[in-house]
CSV table of C-alpha atoms in Angstrom, one decimal:
chain,number,residue,atom,x,y,z
A,1,MET,CA,0.4,-0.2,-0.1
A,2,ARG,CA,1.6,3.4,-0.9
A,3,LEU,CA,1.6,5.7,1.9
A,4,PHE,CA,2.3,9.8,2.9
A,5,PHE,CA,5.4,10.1,4.0
A,6,LEU,CA,6.1,13.5,5.7
A,7,SER,CA,9.6,15.3,5.5
A,8,ALA,CA,11.1,14.8,9.5
A,9,THR,CA,10.8,18.4,10.6
A,10,LEU,CA,6.6,18.2,9.6
A,11,ALA,CA,6.2,14.8,11.5
A,12,ALA,CA,7.8,16.2,14.2
A,13,SER,CA,5.5,19.2,14.6
A,14,LEU,CA,2.5,17.6,15.2
A,15,VAL,CA,2.7,16.2,17.8
A,16,VAL,CA,3.3,17.4,21.2
A,17,PRO,CA,3.6,15.1,23.7
A,18,ALA,CA,1.8,14.6,27.7
A,19,THR,CA,3.5,13.4,30.1
A,20,ALA,CA,4.5,10.2,30.5
A,21,GLY,CA,2.4,7.5,33.0
A,22,ALA,CA,4.1,7.3,35.8
A,23,ARG,CA,4.9,3.3,35.7
A,24,ASP,CA,4.0,2.4,32.8
A,25,GLY,CA,6.4,5.4,30.2
A,26,LEU,CA,3.3,5.3,27.9
A,27,VAL,CA,2.3,8.8,26.7
A,28,GLU,CA,-1.3,10.3,25.6
A,29,PRO,CA,0.0,12.8,22.5
A,30,LYS,CA,-2.1,16.6,22.6
A,31,LEU,CA,-2.8,18.0,19.3
A,32,VAL,CA,-4.0,21.8,18.3
A,33,ILE,CA,-4.9,23.1,15.8
A,34,ALA,CA,-3.9,27.2,14.1
A,35,ARG,CA,-6.6,29.2,15.5
A,36,GLY,CA,-9.5,31.2,13.9
A,37,GLY,CA,-9.1,34.1,16.3
A,38,PRO,CA,-11.7,36.0,18.0
A,39,ALA,CA,-13.5,36.8,15.4
A,40,ALA,CA,-13.7,33.3,13.9
A,41,PRO,CA,-13.0,30.6,16.7
A,42,ARG,CA,-12.4,27.1,15.6
A,43,VAL,CA,-11.8,23.0,15.9
A,44,ALA,CA,-11.8,19.8,15.2
A,45,LEU,CA,-13.8,17.5,16.2
A,46,THR,CA,-13.1,13.8,16.6
A,47,LEU,CA,-14.3,10.9,16.5
A,48,ASP,CA,-14.0,7.3,17.4
A,49,ALA,CA,-15.9,4.3,15.8
A,50,CYS,CA,-14.1,1.6,17.5
A,51,SER,CA,-16.3,-1.3,17.2
A,52,GLY,CA,-19.9,-1.1,17.9
A,53,ALA,CA,-23.1,-0.1,16.6
A,54,ALA,CA,-23.2,3.8,15.0
A,55,ASP,CA,-24.7,6.3,17.1
A,56,GLU,CA,-27.0,8.0,15.4
A,57,ARG,CA,-27.7,10.5,18.3
A,58,ILE,CA,-24.4,12.6,16.8
A,59,LEU,CA,-24.8,11.8,13.0
A,60,GLY,CA,-27.8,13.0,12.6
A,61,GLU,CA,-26.4,16.1,14.2
A,62,LEU,CA,-23.3,16.2,12.4
A,63,PHE,CA,-25.4,16.4,9.2
A,64,ARG,CA,-28.5,17.7,10.0
A,65,GLU,CA,-25.9,20.9,10.5
A,66,GLU,CA,-23.3,20.1,8.6
A,67,ILE,CA,-20.7,20.1,10.2
A,68,PRO,CA,-17.5,18.8,9.2
A,69,ALA,CA,-15.4,16.2,11.5
A,70,THR,CA,-12.4,13.5,11.7
A,71,ILE,CA,-13.6,10.3,12.5
A,72,PHE,CA,-11.2,6.8,13.1
A,73,VAL,CA,-12.2,3.7,12.2
A,74,THR,CA,-11.1,0.2,13.4
A,75,THR,CA,-11.7,-2.6,10.6
A,76,ARG,CA,-14.2,-4.4,13.2
A,77,TRP,CA,-16.8,-0.7,12.5
A,78,VAL,CA,-15.9,-0.5,8.9
A,79,ARG,CA,-17.8,-3.6,9.4
A,80,ARG,CA,-20.7,-4.0,11.0
A,81,ASN,CA,-21.3,-0.1,10.1
A,82,PRO,CA,-20.6,-0.8,5.7
A,83,GLN,CA,-24.6,1.5,5.3
A,84,VAL,CA,-22.8,4.6,7.8
A,85,VAL,CA,-19.8,4.0,6.2
A,86,LYS,CA,-21.7,5.0,3.0
A,87,ARG,CA,-22.8,8.1,4.3
A,88,LEU,CA,-20.1,9.8,5.2
A,89,GLN,CA,-17.9,8.9,2.1
A,90,SER,CA,-21.2,10.2,0.4
A,91,ARG,CA,-20.1,13.5,1.5
A,92,PRO,CA,-15.9,14.3,1.3
A,93,ASP,CA,-16.7,17.8,1.9
A,94,LEU,CA,-17.5,16.8,6.2
A,95,PHE,CA,-15.8,13.7,6.8
A,96,GLU,CA,-12.7,12.9,7.0
A,97,ILE,CA,-12.4,8.4,7.7
A,98,GLU,CA,-9.0,8.3,9.3
A,99,ASP,CA,-6.7,4.8,10.6
A,100,HIS,CA,-7.7,3.3,14.6
A,101,GLY,CA,-6.7,0.4,13.8
A,102,GLU,CA,-7.5,-3.3,12.5
A,103,ASN,CA,-9.0,-4.7,16.6
A,104,HIS,CA,-9.0,-2.0,18.3
A,105,VAL,CA,-5.5,-3.1,20.3
A,106,PRO,CA,-3.4,-0.6,22.1
A,107,ALA,CA,-0.3,0.5,20.2
A,108,VAL,CA,2.3,-0.3,21.9
A,109,ASP,CA,5.7,-2.4,21.2
A,110,ARG,CA,5.8,-4.5,24.4
A,111,PRO,CA,3.8,-7.1,26.2
A,112,LEU,CA,1.3,-4.6,28.3
A,113,ALA,CA,-2.3,-3.9,29.6
A,114,VAL,CA,-3.7,-0.3,28.6
A,115,TYR,CA,-6.5,0.6,31.0
A,116,GLY,CA,-6.9,-3.3,30.9
A,117,ILE,CA,-6.8,-3.6,27.2
A,118,PRO,CA,-3.6,-6.6,26.0
A,119,ALA,CA,-1.8,-3.9,23.9
A,120,ALA,CA,0.0,-4.9,20.8
A,121,GLY,CA,3.0,-5.6,22.3
A,122,SER,CA,6.0,-6.1,19.6
A,123,PRO,CA,7.4,-3.6,16.9
A,124,ALA,CA,5.4,-5.7,13.7
A,125,ALA,CA,2.3,-6.6,15.7
A,126,VAL,CA,2.0,-2.4,16.4
A,127,ALA,CA,2.6,-2.3,11.9
A,128,ALA,CA,-0.4,-4.8,11.7
A,129,GLU,CA,-2.3,-3.1,13.3
A,130,VAL,CA,-2.0,0.4,11.7
A,131,GLU,CA,-1.9,-1.0,8.2
A,132,GLY,CA,-4.7,-3.4,9.1
A,133,GLY,CA,-7.3,-1.4,9.6
A,134,ALA,CA,-5.9,1.3,6.5
A,135,ARG,CA,-6.3,-1.4,4.0
A,136,ALA,CA,-10.0,-1.8,5.8
A,137,ILE,CA,-10.6,1.9,4.9
A,138,VAL,CA,-9.0,1.8,1.5
A,139,ALA,CA,-10.9,-1.5,0.5
A,140,ALA,CA,-14.2,0.2,1.7
A,141,GLY,CA,-13.6,3.0,-1.1
A,142,SER,CA,-11.9,6.1,1.4
A,143,PRO,CA,-8.1,7.3,0.1
A,144,VAL,CA,-6.0,6.3,1.7
A,145,PRO,CA,-5.9,7.4,5.9
A,146,ARG,CA,-3.6,9.8,7.0
A,147,TRP,CA,-3.8,9.9,10.5
A,148,PHE,CA,-3.7,7.3,13.0
A,149,ARG,CA,-5.3,7.0,16.2
A,150,GLY,CA,-3.9,4.5,18.4
A,151,ALA,CA,-6.8,2.4,21.2
A,152,THR,CA,-6.6,4.0,24.2
A,153,ALA,CA,-5.0,7.3,22.4
A,154,ARG,CA,-1.9,5.7,24.6
A,155,TYR,CA,1.2,5.0,23.1
A,156,SER,CA,4.6,4.4,23.5
A,157,THR,CA,7.2,6.5,22.6
A,158,THR,CA,9.3,3.7,19.8
A,159,ALA,CA,6.0,2.7,18.1
A,160,ILE,CA,5.3,6.6,17.5
A,161,ALA,CA,8.2,6.7,16.0
A,162,GLU,CA,7.6,3.3,13.4
A,163,ILE,CA,4.4,4.9,13.3
A,164,GLU,CA,5.5,8.5,12.2
A,165,LYS,CA,8.6,6.9,9.3
A,166,MET,CA,4.9,4.6,8.5
A,167,GLY,CA,3.9,7.9,7.3
A,168,TYR,CA,1.2,8.7,9.1
A,169,HIS,CA,0.6,11.7,11.5
A,170,ILE,CA,0.0,10.3,15.2
A,171,ALA,CA,-4.0,11.8,16.2
A,172,GLY,CA,-3.4,13.3,19.9
A,173,TYR,CA,-6.0,16.3,21.1
A,174,SER,CA,-6.6,18.1,24.3
A,175,VAL,CA,-9.7,17.7,25.0
A,176,ASN,CA,-11.2,15.0,25.9
A,177,GLY,CA,-14.6,15.4,25.3
A,178,ASP,CA,-16.4,11.7,27.2
A,179,GLN,CA,-14.5,9.8,28.7
A,180,GLY,CA,-14.4,6.7,26.5
A,181,ALA,CA,-18.6,7.0,26.3
A,182,GLY,CA,-17.8,6.9,30.4
A,183,LEU,CA,-19.2,10.0,30.8
A,184,ILE,CA,-23.2,11.2,31.7
A,185,ALA,CA,-24.5,13.0,29.3
A,186,GLY,CA,-25.0,16.8,31.8
A,187,MET,CA,-20.5,16.2,31.5
A,188,ALA,CA,-20.2,15.4,28.1
A,189,GLU,CA,-22.2,18.2,26.6
A,190,LYS,CA,-19.9,20.6,29.6
A,191,ARG,CA,-16.5,19.7,28.2
A,192,ILE,CA,-17.0,20.0,24.8
A,193,ALA,CA,-19.3,23.2,24.9
A,194,ALA,CA,-16.2,25.0,26.7
A,195,ALA,CA,-14.0,24.0,24.3
A,196,LYS,CA,-11.6,26.9,22.4
A,197,ASP,CA,-10.3,28.3,19.7
A,198,GLY,CA,-7.9,25.8,18.2
A,199,ASP,CA,-9.1,22.8,20.4
A,200,VAL,CA,-8.7,19.5,18.9
A,201,ILE,CA,-12.0,17.0,20.7
A,202,ILE,CA,-12.4,13.8,21.1
A,203,ALA,CA,-15.5,11.6,21.2
A,204,HIS,CA,-16.4,8.2,20.5
A,205,VAL,CA,-19.5,7.8,18.2
A,206,ASN,CA,-19.9,3.8,19.0
A,207,GLN,CA,-21.8,3.9,21.9
A,208,PRO,CA,-25.2,4.8,20.7
A,209,SER,CA,-26.7,2.6,24.1
A,210,ARG,CA,-24.7,5.4,26.3
A,211,SER,CA,-25.7,8.6,28.1
A,212,ALA,CA,-22.6,10.0,26.7
A,213,GLY,CA,-23.6,10.6,23.3
A,214,GLU,CA,-26.4,12.4,23.9
A,215,GLY,CA,-24.7,15.1,26.0
A,216,VAL,CA,-21.9,14.8,23.3
A,217,ALA,CA,-24.2,15.6,20.3
A,218,ARG,CA,-25.6,18.6,23.0
A,219,GLY,CA,-22.1,20.2,23.4
A,220,ILE,CA,-21.3,20.2,19.4
A,221,HIS,CA,-25.1,22.0,18.7
A,222,ALA,CA,-23.9,24.9,21.7
A,223,LEU,CA,-20.0,25.2,19.6
A,224,LYS,CA,-21.9,26.1,16.3
A,225,GLU,CA,-24.8,28.4,18.3
A,226,LYS,CA,-21.8,29.5,20.1
A,227,GLY,CA,-20.1,30.9,16.4
A,228,VAL,CA,-17.7,27.7,15.8
A,229,THR,CA,-15.9,26.4,12.9
A,230,PHE,CA,-15.1,23.0,13.2
A,231,VAL,CA,-12.7,22.1,11.0
A,232,ARG,CA,-11.7,18.2,9.5
A,233,LEU,CA,-7.8,17.5,11.0
A,234,ASP,CA,-6.8,17.6,7.4
A,235,GLU,CA,-7.5,21.4,7.3
A,236,GLY,CA,-6.6,22.4,10.8
A,237,LEU,CA,-3.4,21.7,9.9
A,238,ALA,CA,-3.3,25.6,7.8
A,239,ALA,CA,-1.3,27.8,8.1
A,240,PRO,CA,-2.4,30.2,11.6
A,241,THR,CA,-3.7,33.1,10.7
A,242,ALA,CA,-1.7,36.5,11.5
A,243,GLY,CA,-1.3,36.9,15.0
A,244,ALA,CA,-3.2,33.7,16.1
A,245,ALA,CA,-1.6,32.8,19.4
A,246,GLY,CA,-0.2,29.8,21.5
A,247,ARG,CA,0.9,26.7,20.5
A,248,VAL,CA,0.1,25.3,16.6
A,249,ILE,CA,0.3,22.3,14.5
A,250,SER,CA,0.5,24.4,11.2
A,251,GLY,CA,1.9,23.5,8.3
A,252,PRO,CA,0.9,21.3,4.6
A,253,LEU,CA,0.9,17.7,4.4
A,254,LEU,CA,3.1,17.0,1.2
A,255,PRO,CA,1.4,14.5,-1.3
A,256,ALA,CA,1.4,10.9,-1.7
A,257,GLY,CA,4.9,9.9,-2.4
A,258,GLU,CA,7.5,12.6,-2.2
A,259,LYS,CA,9.6,12.4,0.3
A,260,LEU,CA,12.3,14.7,2.8
A,261,ALA,CA,14.1,13.3,4.7
A,262,ARG,CA,-8.4,5.9,24.4
A,263,SER,CA,-11.0,5.2,24.1
A,264,ALA,CA,-14.3,2.8,24.5
A,265,GLY,CA,-14.3,-0.2,22.3
């Protein structure tokens, strides 16, 4: 499979490592996008589809209000929800489909468990998880993914380096909107509605029976009512406007072939 290769400088600029875990040495990368400024604040909404069904409370809000989002899908979710995938693909102006792995195992290249989920456990298994997810996306008719987010959104630093060598951006975040779909609706709504200019929100779109999804939908609506612009991650990498301040993840993606140099299940 042909992937997108990035310059070493650009790839390094895309991940802002969070503090490593005290015991397991893992990192949970932070990601922000270029700010729009006071007159045009913007956020990137990212939704994980780990396994299970599709949450129509959230998807309905996105389609109804024409809100862009980046959807991270696993092979399991793609196979279970082919019609939903087709709906997302019917609006490429709104939705970017990216890689959440084949079997929803954490991208950690040594044996351990993350939040009770056994990790991939070796470099080869991490690569298989990434490539397996990408193959399912392409087989379903979407473009080759350029972003990867592993299960639990926690990684070993060596796995991050290998995934970037494969040509992917690591999709961190700055606002945890639903705590793995584990929050009650009101708490999820409050977290998402409080997102600031430049934030990358993570939430889940695969748990329609949980309360959190209702709050995610309401929080998204609240941001729209405030005048916040939603962008996909590919759009969020545009250069910041003059005067935009703060830590910004920015820079255009290189074209294909050019080479220079936590979540709920």
